[in-house]
Amino acid sequence: MDAKEILVDIKQAELQTELVLDAGKELDRAIRQLHEWSEDWDCQRRACQDIYDAVHLILIHSHQLSRIFWPAKCCGELGLDICHKAMALREEIHLPDLQHPLRNEALWRHAGEFDHSVRDKGATRRYSAHHLTSFNQVITWMDNEAMFCWLEPSTKIFVFHSEEFALTDLLDAVQQLQHNIRQYLKKLQQPNLNLARLDFYHYEKQWAN
């Protein structure tokens, strides 16, 4: 794997981190609105829908990051190449091989469902029924196939098909990953900047003489 390939994948990962963190901000905004609109049922439903969309976007793009750095399958020659590539990427930005919130098999198992549920906008949307329980502020959804999922806004724990996702831990991990990526990209630019300064210095010296 050459330096150009590494750079392309790192830049793709940087984009995915931005999308995750933007969705995290949308989640925070929608949760605030949910509390502000606690007396208005229609507004509550709208806030719940915004929360739902943000949660699933977080998970979709987190899955993309997981695929880049921790491929789910490493079988056969192609699989081994993918795994070696992921190892090289992790080494470049100092990611652990095993223990990391993004190395999450639940993300791999449900990636197709996350994507499907967000893409289905409009009247045919799968998750049309959602409500807020007054006791502990748990937002719940039920899809057309009677699949139940829920979110607790204060802890940002999301449960989907009985799988639990700690969104706060996920967002913190993505933010740290973004920092690592940007530090890596900054270091790549440093030799070029130093070379440019040196050329400028010689240029000025020529004119001074």
CSV table of N, CA and C in Angstrom, one decimal, residues 76-180:
chain,number,residue,atom,x,y,z
A,76,GLY,N,-9.7,-15.0,2.2
A,76,GLY,CA,-9.2,-15.0,0.9
A,76,GLY,C,-8.1,-14.0,0.6
A,77,GLU,N,-7.6,-14.0,-0.6
A,77,GLU,CA,-6.5,-13.1,-0.9
A,77,GLU,C,-7.0,-11.6,-0.8
A,78,LEU,N,-8.2,-11.3,-1.4
A,78,LEU,CA,-8.7,-10.0,-1.3
A,78,LEU,C,-8.9,-9.5,0.1
A,79,GLY,N,-9.5,-10.4,0.9
A,79,GLY,CA,-9.7,-10.1,2.3
A,79,GLY,C,-8.4,-9.8,3.1
A,80,LEU,N,-7.4,-10.6,2.8
A,80,LEU,CA,-6.1,-10.3,3.5
A,80,LEU,C,-5.5,-9.0,3.1
A,81,ASP,N,-5.7,-8.6,1.8
A,81,ASP,CA,-5.2,-7.3,1.3
A,81,ASP,C,-5.9,-6.2,2.0
A,82,ILE,N,-7.2,-6.4,2.2
A,82,ILE,CA,-8.0,-5.3,2.9
A,82,ILE,C,-7.6,-5.2,4.3
A,83,CYS,N,-7.3,-6.3,5.0
A,83,CYS,CA,-6.9,-6.3,6.4
A,83,CYS,C,-5.5,-5.7,6.5
A,84,HIS,N,-4.6,-6.0,5.6
A,84,HIS,CA,-3.3,-5.4,5.7
A,84,HIS,C,-3.3,-3.9,5.5
A,85,LYS,N,-4.2,-3.5,4.6
A,85,LYS,CA,-4.4,-2.1,4.3
A,85,LYS,C,-5.0,-1.4,5.5
A,86,ALA,N,-5.9,-2.0,6.2
A,86,ALA,CA,-6.5,-1.4,7.4
A,86,ALA,C,-5.5,-1.3,8.5
A,87,MET,N,-4.6,-2.3,8.7
A,87,MET,CA,-3.6,-2.3,9.7
A,87,MET,C,-2.6,-1.1,9.4
A,88,ALA,N,-2.3,-0.9,8.1
A,88,ALA,CA,-1.4,0.2,7.8
A,88,ALA,C,-2.0,1.5,8.1
A,89,LEU,N,-3.3,1.7,7.9
A,89,LEU,CA,-4.0,2.9,8.2
A,89,LEU,C,-4.1,3.1,9.7
A,90,ARG,N,-4.3,2.1,10.5
A,90,ARG,CA,-4.4,2.2,11.9
A,90,ARG,C,-3.0,2.6,12.5
A,91,GLU,N,-2.0,2.0,11.9
A,91,GLU,CA,-0.6,2.3,12.4
A,91,GLU,C,-0.3,3.8,12.1
A,92,GLU,N,-0.7,4.3,11.0
A,92,GLU,CA,-0.4,5.7,10.6
A,92,GLU,C,-1.0,6.7,11.6
A,93,ILE,N,-2.2,6.4,12.1
A,93,ILE,CA,-2.8,7.4,13.0
A,93,ILE,C,-3.0,6.9,14.4
A,94,HIS,N,-2.2,5.8,14.7
A,94,HIS,CA,-2.1,5.3,16.1
A,94,HIS,C,-3.4,4.9,16.7
A,95,LEU,N,-4.1,4.0,16.0
A,95,LEU,CA,-5.3,3.4,16.5
A,95,LEU,C,-5.0,2.0,17.0
A,96,PRO,N,-5.7,1.6,18.0
A,96,PRO,CA,-5.5,0.2,18.5
A,96,PRO,C,-6.1,-0.8,17.5
A,97,ASP,N,-5.5,-2.0,17.6
A,97,ASP,CA,-6.0,-3.1,16.7
A,97,ASP,C,-7.4,-3.6,17.2
A,98,LEU,N,-7.6,-3.7,18.5
A,98,LEU,CA,-8.8,-4.4,19.0
A,98,LEU,C,-9.7,-3.5,19.8
A,99,GLN,N,-9.3,-3.0,20.9
A,99,GLN,CA,-10.3,-2.2,21.8
A,99,GLN,C,-10.5,-0.8,21.3
A,100,HIS,N,-11.7,-0.6,20.7
A,100,HIS,CA,-12.0,0.7,20.2
A,100,HIS,C,-13.5,0.7,20.0
A,101,PRO,N,-14.2,1.8,20.4
A,101,PRO,CA,-15.7,1.9,20.2
A,101,PRO,C,-16.2,1.7,18.8
A,102,LEU,N,-15.3,2.0,17.8
A,102,LEU,CA,-15.7,1.9,16.4
A,102,LEU,C,-15.5,0.4,15.9
A,103,ARG,N,-14.8,-0.3,16.6
A,103,ARG,CA,-14.6,-1.8,16.3
A,103,ARG,C,-15.8,-2.5,16.9
A,104,ASN,N,-16.9,-2.4,16.3
A,104,ASN,CA,-18.2,-2.8,16.9
A,104,ASN,C,-18.9,-3.7,15.9
A,105,GLU,N,-19.1,-4.9,16.2
A,105,GLU,CA,-19.7,-5.8,15.3
A,105,GLU,C,-21.2,-5.5,15.1
A,106,ALA,N,-21.8,-4.9,16.1
A,106,ALA,CA,-23.2,-4.5,16.0
A,106,ALA,C,-23.4,-3.5,14.8
A,107,LEU,N,-22.4,-2.6,14.6
A,107,LEU,CA,-22.5,-1.7,13.5
A,107,LEU,C,-22.5,-2.5,12.2
A,108,TRP,N,-21.7,-3.5,12.1
A,108,TRP,CA,-21.6,-4.3,10.9
A,108,TRP,C,-22.9,-5.1,10.6
A,109,ARG,N,-23.5,-5.6,11.7
A,109,ARG,CA,-24.7,-6.5,11.6
A,109,ARG,C,-25.9,-5.7,11.1
A,110,HIS,N,-26.0,-4.4,11.5
A,110,HIS,CA,-27.2,-3.6,11.2
A,110,HIS,C,-27.0,-2.5,10.2
A,111,ALA,N,-25.9,-2.5,9.6
A,111,ALA,CA,-25.6,-1.3,8.7
A,111,ALA,C,-26.6,-1.2,7.6
A,112,GLY,N,-27.1,-2.3,7.0
A,112,GLY,CA,-28.1,-2.2,5.9
A,112,GLY,C,-29.4,-1.6,6.4
A,113,GLU,N,-29.8,-2.0,7.6
A,113,GLU,CA,-31.0,-1.5,8.2
A,113,GLU,C,-30.9,0.0,8.5
A,114,PHE,N,-29.8,0.4,9.1
A,114,PHE,CA,-29.6,1.8,9.3
A,114,PHE,C,-29.8,2.6,8.1
A,115,ASP,N,-29.1,2.2,7.0
A,115,ASP,CA,-29.1,2.9,5.7
A,115,ASP,C,-30.5,2.9,5.2
A,116,HIS,N,-31.2,1.8,5.2
A,116,HIS,CA,-32.5,1.7,4.6
A,116,HIS,C,-33.5,2.6,5.4
A,117,SER,N,-33.4,2.6,6.7
A,117,SER,CA,-34.4,3.4,7.4
A,117,SER,C,-34.3,4.9,7.2
A,118,VAL,N,-33.0,5.4,7.0
A,118,VAL,CA,-32.8,6.8,6.8
A,118,VAL,C,-33.2,7.2,5.4
A,119,ARG,N,-32.9,6.3,4.4
A,119,ARG,CA,-33.3,6.6,3.0
A,119,ARG,C,-34.8,6.6,2.7
A,120,ASP,N,-35.5,5.9,3.5
A,120,ASP,CA,-37.0,5.8,3.3
A,120,ASP,C,-37.7,7.0,3.8
A,121,LYS,N,-37.6,8.1,3.1
A,121,LYS,CA,-38.3,9.3,3.5
A,121,LYS,C,-39.7,9.3,3.0
A,122,GLY,N,-40.5,10.2,3.6
A,122,GLY,CA,-41.9,10.3,3.1
A,122,GLY,C,-42.9,9.4,3.7
A,123,ALA,N,-44.0,9.1,3.0
A,123,ALA,CA,-45.1,8.4,3.5
A,123,ALA,C,-44.8,6.9,3.8
A,124,THR,N,-43.8,6.4,3.1
A,124,THR,CA,-43.5,4.9,3.3
A,124,THR,C,-42.4,4.7,4.3
A,125,ARG,N,-42.1,5.7,5.1
A,125,ARG,CA,-41.1,5.6,6.1
A,125,ARG,C,-41.4,4.4,7.0
A,126,ARG,N,-40.4,3.6,7.3
A,126,ARG,CA,-40.6,2.5,8.2
A,126,ARG,C,-41.0,2.9,9.6
A,127,TYR,N,-40.2,3.8,10.1
A,127,TYR,CA,-40.4,4.2,11.6
A,127,TYR,C,-41.4,5.4,11.7
A,128,SER,N,-42.6,5.1,11.7
A,128,SER,CA,-43.6,6.2,11.7
A,128,SER,C,-44.2,6.4,13.1
A,129,ALA,N,-44.2,5.4,13.9
A,129,ALA,CA,-44.7,5.6,15.3
A,129,ALA,C,-43.7,5.8,16.3
A,130,HIS,N,-43.7,6.9,17.0
A,130,HIS,CA,-42.7,7.2,18.0
A,130,HIS,C,-43.4,8.0,19.1
A,131,HIS,N,-43.0,7.8,20.3
A,131,HIS,CA,-43.6,8.5,21.4
A,131,HIS,C,-42.6,8.7,22.6
A,132,LEU,N,-43.0,9.5,23.5
A,132,LEU,CA,-42.1,9.8,24.6
A,132,LEU,C,-42.8,9.3,25.9
A,133,THR,N,-42.1,8.5,26.7
A,133,THR,CA,-42.6,8.1,28.0
A,133,THR,C,-42.4,9.2,29.0
A,134,SER,N,-43.4,9.5,29.8
A,134,SER,CA,-43.3,10.6,30.7
A,134,SER,C,-42.4,10.3,31.9
A,135,PHE,N,-42.2,9.0,32.2
A,135,PHE,CA,-41.5,8.6,33.4
A,135,PHE,C,-40.0,8.9,33.3
A,136,ASN,N,-39.4,8.4,32.3
A,136,ASN,CA,-37.9,8.5,32.2
A,136,ASN,C,-37.5,9.1,30.8
A,137,GLN,N,-38.4,9.7,30.1
A,137,GLN,CA,-38.0,10.4,28.9
A,137,GLN,C,-37.4,9.5,27.8
A,138,VAL,N,-37.9,8.3,27.7
A,138,VAL,CA,-37.4,7.3,26.7
A,138,VAL,C,-38.2,7.5,25.4
A,139,ILE,N,-37.5,7.7,24.3
A,139,ILE,CA,-38.1,7.9,23.0
A,139,ILE,C,-38.2,6.5,22.4
A,140,THR,N,-39.3,6.1,21.9
A,140,THR,CA,-39.5,4.8,21.3
A,140,THR,C,-40.0,4.9,19.9
A,141,TRP,N,-39.6,3.9,19.1
A,141,TRP,CA,-40.1,3.7,17.7
A,141,TRP,C,-40.6,2.3,17.4
A,142,MET,N,-41.5,2.2,16.6
A,142,MET,CA,-42.0,0.9,16.1
A,142,MET,C,-42.1,0.9,14.6
A,143,ASP,N,-41.5,0.0,13.9
A,143,ASP,CA,-41.6,0.0,12.5
A,143,ASP,C,-42.7,-0.9,12.0
A,144,ASN,N,-42.9,-0.9,10.6
A,144,ASN,CA,-44.0,-1.7,10.0
A,144,ASN,C,-43.9,-3.2,10.3
A,145,GLU,N,-42.7,-3.7,10.7
A,145,GLU,CA,-42.6,-5.1,11.0
A,145,GLU,C,-42.6,-5.3,12.5
A,146,ALA,N,-43.1,-4.3,13.2
A,146,ALA,CA,-43.2,-4.4,14.7
A,146,ALA,C,-41.9,-4.6,15.4
A,147,MET,N,-40.8,-4.0,14.8
A,147,MET,CA,-39.5,-4.0,15.5
A,147,MET,C,-39.4,-2.8,16.4
A,148,PHE,N,-39.1,-3.0,17.6
A,148,PHE,CA,-39.1,-1.9,18.6
A,148,PHE,C,-37.6,-1.5,18.9
A,149,CYS,N,-37.4,-0.2,18.9
A,149,CYS,CA,-36.2,0.4,19.3
A,149,CYS,C,-36.4,1.6,20.2
A,150,TRP,N,-35.4,2.0,21.0
A,150,TRP,CA,-35.6,3.1,21.9
A,150,TRP,C,-34.3,3.9,22.1
A,151,LEU,N,-34.4,5.1,22.6
A,151,LEU,CA,-33.3,6.0,23.0
A,151,LEU,C,-33.6,6.7,24.3
A,152,GLU,N,-32.6,6.7,25.2
A,152,GLU,CA,-32.7,7.5,26.4
A,152,GLU,C,-31.9,8.7,26.2
A,153,PRO,N,-32.6,9.9,26.0
A,153,PRO,CA,-31.8,11.1,25.6
A,153,PRO,C,-30.7,11.6,26.6
A,154,SER,N,-30.9,11.4,27.9
A,154,SER,CA,-30.0,11.9,28.9
A,154,SER,C,-28.7,11.1,28.8
A,155,THR,N,-28.7,9.8,28.5
A,155,THR,CA,-27.5,9.0,28.5
A,155,THR,C,-27.1,8.8,27.0
A,156,LYS,N,-28.0,9.0,26.1
A,156,LYS,CA,-27.7,8.7,24.6
A,156,LYS,C,-27.4,7.2,24.4
A,157,ILE,N,-28.1,6.4,25.1
A,157,ILE,CA,-28.0,5.0,24.9
A,157,ILE,C,-29.2,4.6,23.9
A,158,PHE,N,-28.8,4.0,22.8
A,158,PHE,CA,-29.7,3.6,21.7
A,158,PHE,C,-29.8,2.1,21.6
A,159,VAL,N,-31.0,1.6,21.6
A,159,VAL,CA,-31.1,0.1,21.5
A,159,VAL,C,-31.9,-0.2,20.2
A,160,PHE,N,-31.3,-1.1,19.4
A,160,PHE,CA,-31.8,-1.4,18.1
A,160,PHE,C,-31.7,-2.9,17.9
A,161,HIS,N,-32.8,-3.6,17.6
A,161,HIS,CA,-32.8,-5.0,17.5
A,161,HIS,C,-32.1,-5.7,18.7
A,162,SER,N,-32.3,-5.2,19.9
A,162,SER,CA,-31.8,-5.7,21.1
A,162,SER,C,-30.3,-5.4,21.2
A,163,GLU,N,-29.7,-4.7,20.3
A,163,GLU,CA,-28.3,-4.3,20.3
A,163,GLU,C,-28.2,-2.9,20.9
A,164,GLU,N,-27.2,-2.7,21.9
A,164,GLU,CA,-27.1,-1.4,22.6
A,164,GLU,C,-25.9,-0.7,22.0
A,165,PHE,N,-26.2,0.6,21.7
A,165,PHE,CA,-25.1,1.5,21.2
A,165,PHE,C,-25.0,2.7,22.2
A,166,ALA,N,-23.8,2.9,22.7
A,166,ALA,CA,-23.5,4.0,23.6
A,166,ALA,C,-23.0,5.2,22.7
A,167,LEU,N,-24.0,6.0,22.3
A,167,LEU,CA,-23.7,7.1,21.4
A,167,LEU,C,-22.6,8.1,21.9
A,168,THR,N,-22.7,8.4,23.2
A,168,THR,CA,-21.7,9.3,23.7
A,168,THR,C,-20.3,8.8,23.5
A,169,ASP,N,-20.1,7.5,23.9
A,169,ASP,CA,-18.7,6.9,23.7
A,169,ASP,C,-18.3,6.9,22.2
A,170,LEU,N,-19.3,6.6,21.4
A,170,LEU,CA,-19.0,6.6,19.9
A,170,LEU,C,-18.6,8.0,19.4
A,171,LEU,N,-19.4,9.0,19.8
A,171,LEU,CA,-19.1,10.4,19.4
A,171,LEU,C,-17.7,10.8,19.9
A,172,ASP,N,-17.4,10.5,21.1
A,172,ASP,CA,-16.1,10.9,21.7
A,172,ASP,C,-15.0,10.2,20.9
A,173,ALA,N,-15.2,8.9,20.6
A,173,ALA,CA,-14.1,8.2,19.9
A,173,ALA,C,-13.9,8.8,18.5
A,174,VAL,N,-15.0,9.2,17.8
A,174,VAL,CA,-14.9,9.8,16.5
A,174,VAL,C,-14.2,11.1,16.5
A,175,GLN,N,-14.5,11.9,17.6
A,175,GLN,CA,-13.9,13.2,17.7
A,175,GLN,C,-12.4,13.0,17.9
A,176,GLN,N,-12.0,12.0,18.7
A,176,GLN,CA,-10.5,11.8,18.9
A,176,GLN,C,-9.9,11.3,17.6
A,177,LEU,N,-10.6,10.4,16.9
A,177,LEU,CA,-10.2,9.9,15.6
A,177,LEU,C,-9.9,11.1,14.6
A,178,GLN,N,-10.9,12.0,14.6
A,178,GLN,CA,-10.8,13.2,13.7
A,178,GLN,C,-9.5,14.0,14.1
A,179,HIS,N,-9.3,14.2,15.4
A,179,HIS,CA,-8.1,14.9,15.9
A,179,HIS,C,-6.8,14.2,15.4
A,180,ASN,N,-6.8,12.8,15.5
A,180,ASN,CA,-5.6,12.0,15.1
A,180,ASN,C,-5.4,12.2,13.6
